[in-house]
């Protein structure tokens, strides 16, 4: 984990950057002109050449480690459930519900990774989750979509797979580079997404240049956003990182409002503010304890 305030600040900056970049994902999925799982397939396919190039410039990719394979399966499930959630409910609600991972990540990191949180951090998690739920459950953020109940259920289930991905990558980052994990997990996830898209009878190929541009954008977003998160997970506790990425639903909600007229009412806006307040409190609570002066 990060040892100095400077290193920690850099890791937090990368994590916030990654979360904000990933927040663009739901918009690109909507614009991809493909089925939900197919959009996930193209996201991973377009990311692979960039990840391979990055791997060759950082010491090679080696053989596929078991952790990266597990991360790839978890991420494929995450994308599949999330993209179908986006297709059936609002951008804001799908993203909020799929990112309610801090409770699961904090519990499992505490039990299995021995990353015991402070009491103030647990309070921060409660604030962040309460804000996210406020955004999700009010009419202004969640009553839009083809089948909101189905979309809500799929998006909530996504949190399980995202939590597993977080924990696996956090553990693997102690012994291997972010690029290596990203490449192999992406290579594992791509064919799984294609099989799912074909089995569900989806539109595989985008119908126009705009759709192809959105799919390519998903690939760039994957490398920049998920790559930044994976890098930061090697320097921050998994529980801390899981709270910080709650800025992602706020970004997605704002873009949904601007691009798709998915209006944010008073209570969703309050929820966004509370969620961000929880993120700030979590960072303050999880800071290293300064050594006492003799």
mmCIF file of N, CA and C in Angstrom, residues 92-168:
data_model
loop_
_atom_site.group_PDB
_atom_site.id
_atom_site.type_symbol
_atom_site.label_atom_id
_atom_site.label_comp_id
_atom_site.label_asym_id
_atom_site.label_seq_id
_atom_site.Cartn_x
_atom_site.Cartn_y
_atom_site.Cartn_z
ATOM 1 N N UNK A 92 -28.631 7.118 -14.559
ATOM 2 C CA UNK A 92 -28.267 7.425 -13.172
ATOM 3 C C UNK A 92 -28.506 6.243 -12.255
ATOM 4 N N UNK A 93 -29.694 5.656 -12.353
ATOM 5 C CA UNK A 93 -30.047 4.578 -11.436
ATOM 6 C C UNK A 93 -29.219 3.330 -11.688
ATOM 7 N N UNK A 94 -29.002 2.972 -12.948
ATOM 8 C CA UNK A 94 -28.196 1.801 -13.271
ATOM 9 C C UNK A 94 -26.785 1.946 -12.728
ATOM 10 N N UNK A 95 -26.235 3.145 -12.846
ATOM 11 C CA UNK A 95 -24.857 3.365 -12.407
ATOM 12 C C UNK A 95 -24.760 3.429 -10.890
ATOM 13 N N UNK A 96 -25.740 4.051 -10.253
ATOM 14 C CA UNK A 96 -25.731 4.132 -8.796
ATOM 15 C C UNK A 96 -25.838 2.745 -8.178
ATOM 16 N N UNK A 97 -26.836 1.979 -8.601
ATOM 17 C CA UNK A 97 -27.059 0.666 -7.999
ATOM 18 C C UNK A 97 -25.890 -0.282 -8.242
ATOM 19 N N UNK A 98 -25.284 -0.199 -9.417
ATOM 20 C CA UNK A 98 -24.158 -1.085 -9.708
ATOM 21 C C UNK A 98 -22.904 -0.694 -8.948
ATOM 22 N N UNK A 99 -22.876 0.519 -8.410
ATOM 23 C CA UNK A 99 -21.694 0.971 -7.677
ATOM 24 C C UNK A 99 -21.895 0.967 -6.165
ATOM 25 N N UNK A 100 -22.943 0.324 -5.691
ATOM 26 C CA UNK A 100 -23.125 0.219 -4.243
ATOM 27 C C UNK A 100 -22.298 -0.949 -3.697
ATOM 28 N N UNK A 101 -21.022 -0.904 -4.008
ATOM 29 C CA UNK A 101 -20.117 -1.975 -3.602
ATOM 30 C C UNK A 101 -19.392 -1.739 -2.276
ATOM 31 N N UNK A 102 -19.353 -0.512 -1.738
ATOM 32 C CA UNK A 102 -18.522 -0.298 -0.549
ATOM 33 C C UNK A 102 -18.838 -1.213 0.631
ATOM 34 N N UNK A 103 -20.127 -1.510 0.854
ATOM 35 C CA UNK A 103 -20.464 -2.369 1.989
ATOM 36 C C UNK A 103 -19.872 -3.757 1.793
ATOM 37 N N UNK A 104 -20.066 -4.332 0.593
ATOM 38 C CA UNK A 104 -19.533 -5.665 0.327
ATOM 39 C C UNK A 104 -18.007 -5.673 0.340
ATOM 40 N N UNK A 105 -17.410 -4.685 -0.329
ATOM 41 C CA UNK A 105 -15.945 -4.645 -0.400
ATOM 42 C C UNK A 105 -15.338 -4.428 0.982
ATOM 43 N N UNK A 106 -15.924 -3.521 1.763
ATOM 44 C CA UNK A 106 -15.404 -3.262 3.104
ATOM 45 C C UNK A 106 -15.476 -4.517 3.955
ATOM 46 N N UNK A 107 -16.601 -5.235 3.892
ATOM 47 C CA UNK A 107 -16.756 -6.444 4.694
ATOM 48 C C UNK A 107 -15.765 -7.530 4.281
ATOM 49 N N UNK A 108 -15.660 -7.788 2.983
ATOM 50 C CA UNK A 108 -14.777 -8.844 2.526
ATOM 51 C C UNK A 108 -13.305 -8.477 2.674
ATOM 52 N N UNK A 109 -12.970 -7.197 2.451
ATOM 53 C CA UNK A 109 -11.586 -6.763 2.650
ATOM 54 C C UNK A 109 -11.195 -6.899 4.117
ATOM 55 N N UNK A 110 -12.126 -6.623 5.003
ATOM 56 C CA UNK A 110 -11.885 -6.757 6.439
ATOM 57 C C UNK A 110 -11.649 -8.224 6.800
ATOM 58 N N UNK A 111 -12.490 -9.116 6.249
ATOM 59 C CA UNK A 111 -12.433 -10.535 6.614
ATOM 60 C C UNK A 111 -11.267 -11.251 5.947
ATOM 61 N N UNK A 112 -11.109 -11.044 4.608
ATOM 62 C CA UNK A 112 -10.157 -11.851 3.854
ATOM 63 C C UNK A 112 -8.808 -11.173 3.611
ATOM 64 N N UNK A 113 -8.809 -9.834 3.498
ATOM 65 C CA UNK A 113 -7.555 -9.128 3.243
ATOM 66 C C UNK A 113 -6.987 -8.461 4.488
ATOM 67 N N UNK A 114 -7.686 -8.624 5.630
ATOM 68 C CA UNK A 114 -7.236 -8.075 6.909
ATOM 69 C C UNK A 114 -7.061 -6.561 6.862
ATOM 70 N N UNK A 115 -7.904 -5.890 6.052
ATOM 71 C CA UNK A 115 -7.873 -4.426 5.958
ATOM 72 C C UNK A 115 -8.987 -3.876 6.841
ATOM 73 N N UNK A 116 -8.696 -3.764 8.132
ATOM 74 C CA UNK A 116 -9.723 -3.368 9.085
ATOM 75 C C UNK A 116 -10.001 -1.863 9.001
ATOM 76 N N UNK A 117 -11.249 -1.475 8.764
ATOM 77 C CA UNK A 117 -11.571 -0.048 8.638
ATOM 78 C C UNK A 117 -11.743 0.616 9.994
ATOM 79 N N UNK A 118 -11.562 1.938 10.026
ATOM 80 C CA UNK A 118 -11.851 2.694 11.231
ATOM 81 C C UNK A 118 -13.358 2.919 11.345
ATOM 82 N N UNK A 119 -13.802 3.248 12.544
ATOM 83 C CA UNK A 119 -15.223 3.500 12.748
ATOM 84 C C UNK A 119 -15.698 4.688 11.922
ATOM 85 N N UNK A 120 -14.867 5.720 11.827
ATOM 86 C CA UNK A 120 -15.248 6.888 11.042
ATOM 87 C C UNK A 120 -15.377 6.527 9.568
ATOM 88 N N UNK A 121 -14.540 5.605 9.103
ATOM 89 C CA UNK A 121 -14.639 5.160 7.710
ATOM 90 C C UNK A 121 -15.970 4.454 7.483
ATOM 91 N N UNK A 122 -16.398 3.626 8.433
ATOM 92 C CA UNK A 122 -17.688 2.946 8.308
ATOM 93 C C UNK A 122 -18.832 3.960 8.249
ATOM 94 N N UNK A 123 -18.704 5.040 9.027
ATOM 95 C CA UNK A 123 -19.705 6.103 8.967
ATOM 96 C C UNK A 123 -19.704 6.757 7.591
ATOM 97 N N UNK A 124 -18.522 6.956 7.031
ATOM 98 C CA UNK A 124 -18.407 7.547 5.699
ATOM 99 C C UNK A 124 -19.058 6.646 4.651
ATOM 100 N N UNK A 125 -18.856 5.330 4.776
ATOM 101 C CA UNK A 125 -19.499 4.384 3.865
ATOM 102 C C UNK A 125 -21.015 4.523 3.945
ATOM 103 N N UNK A 126 -21.518 4.639 5.179
ATOM 104 C CA UNK A 126 -22.960 4.784 5.372
ATOM 105 C C UNK A 126 -23.483 6.050 4.681
ATOM 106 N N UNK A 127 -22.751 7.155 4.801
ATOM 107 C CA UNK A 127 -23.146 8.401 4.142
ATOM 108 C C UNK A 127 -23.142 8.233 2.628
ATOM 109 N N UNK A 128 -22.071 7.647 2.092
ATOM 110 C CA UNK A 128 -21.951 7.500 0.647
ATOM 111 C C UNK A 128 -23.059 6.613 0.090
ATOM 112 N N UNK A 129 -23.326 5.500 0.773
ATOM 113 C CA UNK A 129 -24.367 4.583 0.303
ATOM 114 C C UNK A 129 -25.750 5.220 0.439
ATOM 115 N N UNK A 130 -25.980 5.934 1.553
ATOM 116 C CA UNK A 130 -27.271 6.606 1.743
ATOM 117 C C UNK A 130 -27.507 7.632 0.642
ATOM 118 N N UNK A 131 -26.459 8.377 0.285
ATOM 119 C CA UNK A 131 -26.599 9.350 -0.798
ATOM 120 C C UNK A 131 -26.893 8.685 -2.124
ATOM 121 N N UNK A 132 -26.197 7.570 -2.385
ATOM 122 C CA UNK A 132 -26.420 6.850 -3.635
ATOM 123 C C UNK A 132 -27.838 6.296 -3.709
ATOM 124 N N UNK A 133 -28.320 5.748 -2.599
ATOM 125 C CA UNK A 133 -29.682 5.213 -2.570
ATOM 126 C C UNK A 133 -30.715 6.327 -2.725
ATOM 127 N N UNK A 134 -30.433 7.488 -2.166
ATOM 128 C CA UNK A 134 -31.355 8.613 -2.330
ATOM 129 C C UNK A 134 -31.480 8.984 -3.794
ATOM 130 N N UNK A 135 -30.341 8.991 -4.501
ATOM 131 C CA UNK A 135 -30.372 9.249 -5.933
ATOM 132 C C UNK A 135 -31.196 8.203 -6.669
ATOM 133 N N UNK A 136 -31.024 6.946 -6.279
ATOM 134 C CA UNK A 136 -31.630 5.845 -7.022
ATOM 135 C C UNK A 136 -33.128 5.711 -6.801
ATOM 136 N N UNK A 137 -33.567 5.981 -5.584
ATOM 137 C CA UNK A 137 -34.941 5.644 -5.224
ATOM 138 C C UNK A 137 -35.939 6.773 -5.431
ATOM 139 N N UNK A 138 -35.470 7.976 -5.724
ATOM 140 C CA UNK A 138 -36.397 9.079 -5.957
ATOM 141 C C UNK A 138 -36.831 9.107 -7.417
ATOM 142 N N UNK A 139 -38.011 9.599 -7.664
ATOM 143 C CA UNK A 139 -38.590 9.532 -9.006
ATOM 144 C C UNK A 139 -37.761 10.278 -10.037
ATOM 145 N N UNK A 140 -37.129 11.363 -9.645
ATOM 146 C CA UNK A 140 -36.388 12.163 -10.611
ATOM 147 C C UNK A 140 -35.225 11.442 -11.224
ATOM 148 N N UNK A 141 -34.721 10.369 -10.544
ATOM 149 C CA UNK A 141 -33.551 9.675 -11.073
ATOM 150 C C UNK A 141 -33.851 8.277 -11.524
ATOM 151 N N UNK A 142 -35.023 7.718 -11.149
ATOM 152 C CA UNK A 142 -35.166 6.304 -11.384
ATOM 153 C C UNK A 142 -36.412 5.828 -12.072
ATOM 154 N N UNK A 143 -37.316 6.712 -12.493
ATOM 155 C CA UNK A 143 -38.570 6.253 -13.074
ATOM 156 C C UNK A 143 -38.517 6.168 -14.588
ATOM 157 N N UNK A 144 -37.335 6.344 -15.180
ATOM 158 C CA UNK A 144 -37.177 6.342 -16.626
ATOM 159 C C UNK A 144 -36.614 4.998 -17.057
ATOM 160 N N UNK A 145 -37.110 4.474 -18.186
ATOM 161 C CA UNK A 145 -36.533 3.254 -18.719
ATOM 162 C C UNK A 145 -37.591 2.325 -19.278
ATOM 163 N N UNK A 146 -37.152 1.341 -20.086
ATOM 164 C CA UNK A 146 -38.047 0.373 -20.706
ATOM 165 C C UNK A 146 -38.705 -0.516 -19.659
ATOM 166 N N UNK A 147 -37.903 -0.994 -18.704
ATOM 167 C CA UNK A 147 -38.395 -1.876 -17.649
ATOM 168 C C UNK A 147 -37.602 -1.585 -16.377
ATOM 169 N N UNK A 148 -37.935 -0.483 -15.676
ATOM 170 C CA UNK A 148 -37.142 -0.073 -14.510
ATOM 171 C C UNK A 148 -36.956 -1.145 -13.447
ATOM 172 N N UNK A 149 -37.980 -1.931 -13.052
ATOM 173 C CA UNK A 149 -37.751 -2.959 -12.023
ATOM 174 C C UNK A 149 -36.690 -3.986 -12.435
ATOM 175 N N UNK A 150 -36.756 -4.455 -13.695
ATOM 176 C CA UNK A 150 -35.755 -5.397 -14.178
ATOM 177 C C UNK A 150 -34.381 -4.746 -14.213
ATOM 178 N N UNK A 151 -34.325 -3.515 -14.741
ATOM 179 C CA UNK A 151 -33.050 -2.803 -14.790
ATOM 180 C C UNK A 151 -32.464 -2.580 -13.411
ATOM 181 N N UNK A 152 -33.332 -2.271 -12.450
ATOM 182 C CA UNK A 152 -32.861 -2.062 -11.080
ATOM 183 C C UNK A 152 -32.262 -3.342 -10.505
ATOM 184 N N UNK A 153 -32.969 -4.476 -10.725
ATOM 185 C CA UNK A 153 -32.496 -5.751 -10.185
ATOM 186 C C UNK A 153 -31.156 -6.154 -10.803
ATOM 187 N N UNK A 154 -31.039 -5.999 -12.118
ATOM 188 C CA UNK A 154 -29.785 -6.334 -12.788
ATOM 189 C C UNK A 154 -28.653 -5.426 -12.326
ATOM 190 N N UNK A 155 -28.940 -4.150 -12.167
ATOM 191 C CA UNK A 155 -27.914 -3.197 -11.736
ATOM 192 C C UNK A 155 -27.457 -3.487 -10.312
ATOM 193 N N UNK A 156 -28.409 -3.837 -9.430
ATOM 194 C CA UNK A 156 -28.045 -4.167 -8.054
ATOM 195 C C UNK A 156 -27.195 -5.425 -8.008
ATOM 196 N N UNK A 157 -27.528 -6.421 -8.841
ATOM 197 C CA UNK A 157 -26.730 -7.651 -8.884
ATOM 198 C C UNK A 157 -25.316 -7.379 -9.384
ATOM 199 N N UNK A 158 -25.177 -6.357 -10.221
ATOM 200 C CA UNK A 158 -23.855 -5.990 -10.730
ATOM 201 C C UNK A 158 -22.885 -5.685 -9.595
ATOM 202 N N UNK A 159 -23.401 -5.119 -8.506
ATOM 203 C CA UNK A 159 -22.538 -4.759 -7.381
ATOM 204 C C UNK A 159 -21.788 -5.966 -6.836
ATOM 205 N N UNK A 160 -22.404 -7.151 -6.913
ATOM 206 C CA UNK A 160 -21.740 -8.366 -6.422
ATOM 207 C C UNK A 160 -20.518 -8.673 -7.270
ATOM 208 N N UNK A 161 -20.695 -8.641 -8.589
ATOM 209 C CA UNK A 161 -19.583 -8.955 -9.494
ATOM 210 C C UNK A 161 -18.503 -7.870 -9.433
ATOM 211 N N UNK A 162 -18.925 -6.607 -9.290
ATOM 212 C CA UNK A 162 -17.952 -5.510 -9.203
ATOM 213 C C UNK A 162 -17.137 -5.628 -7.912
ATOM 214 N N UNK A 163 -17.783 -6.050 -6.844
ATOM 215 C CA UNK A 163 -17.068 -6.240 -5.577
ATOM 216 C C UNK A 163 -16.021 -7.337 -5.709
ATOM 217 N N UNK A 164 -16.410 -8.457 -6.351
ATOM 218 C CA UNK A 164 -15.454 -9.548 -6.553
ATOM 219 C C UNK A 164 -14.281 -9.079 -7.403
ATOM 220 N N UNK A 165 -14.566 -8.322 -8.457
ATOM 221 C CA UNK A 165 -13.498 -7.788 -9.312
ATOM 222 C C UNK A 165 -12.561 -6.892 -8.511
ATOM 223 N N UNK A 166 -13.127 -6.005 -7.708
ATOM 224 C CA UNK A 166 -12.326 -5.102 -6.891
ATOM 225 C C UNK A 166 -11.376 -5.867 -5.987
ATOM 226 N N UNK A 167 -11.896 -6.870 -5.299
ATOM 227 C CA UNK A 167 -11.101 -7.606 -4.324
ATOM 228 C C UNK A 167 -10.010 -8.435 -4.997
ATOM 229 N N UNK A 168 -10.343 -9.061 -6.117
ATOM 230 C CA UNK A 168 -9.350 -9.868 -6.827
ATOM 231 C C UNK A 168 -8.218 -8.983 -7.349
#
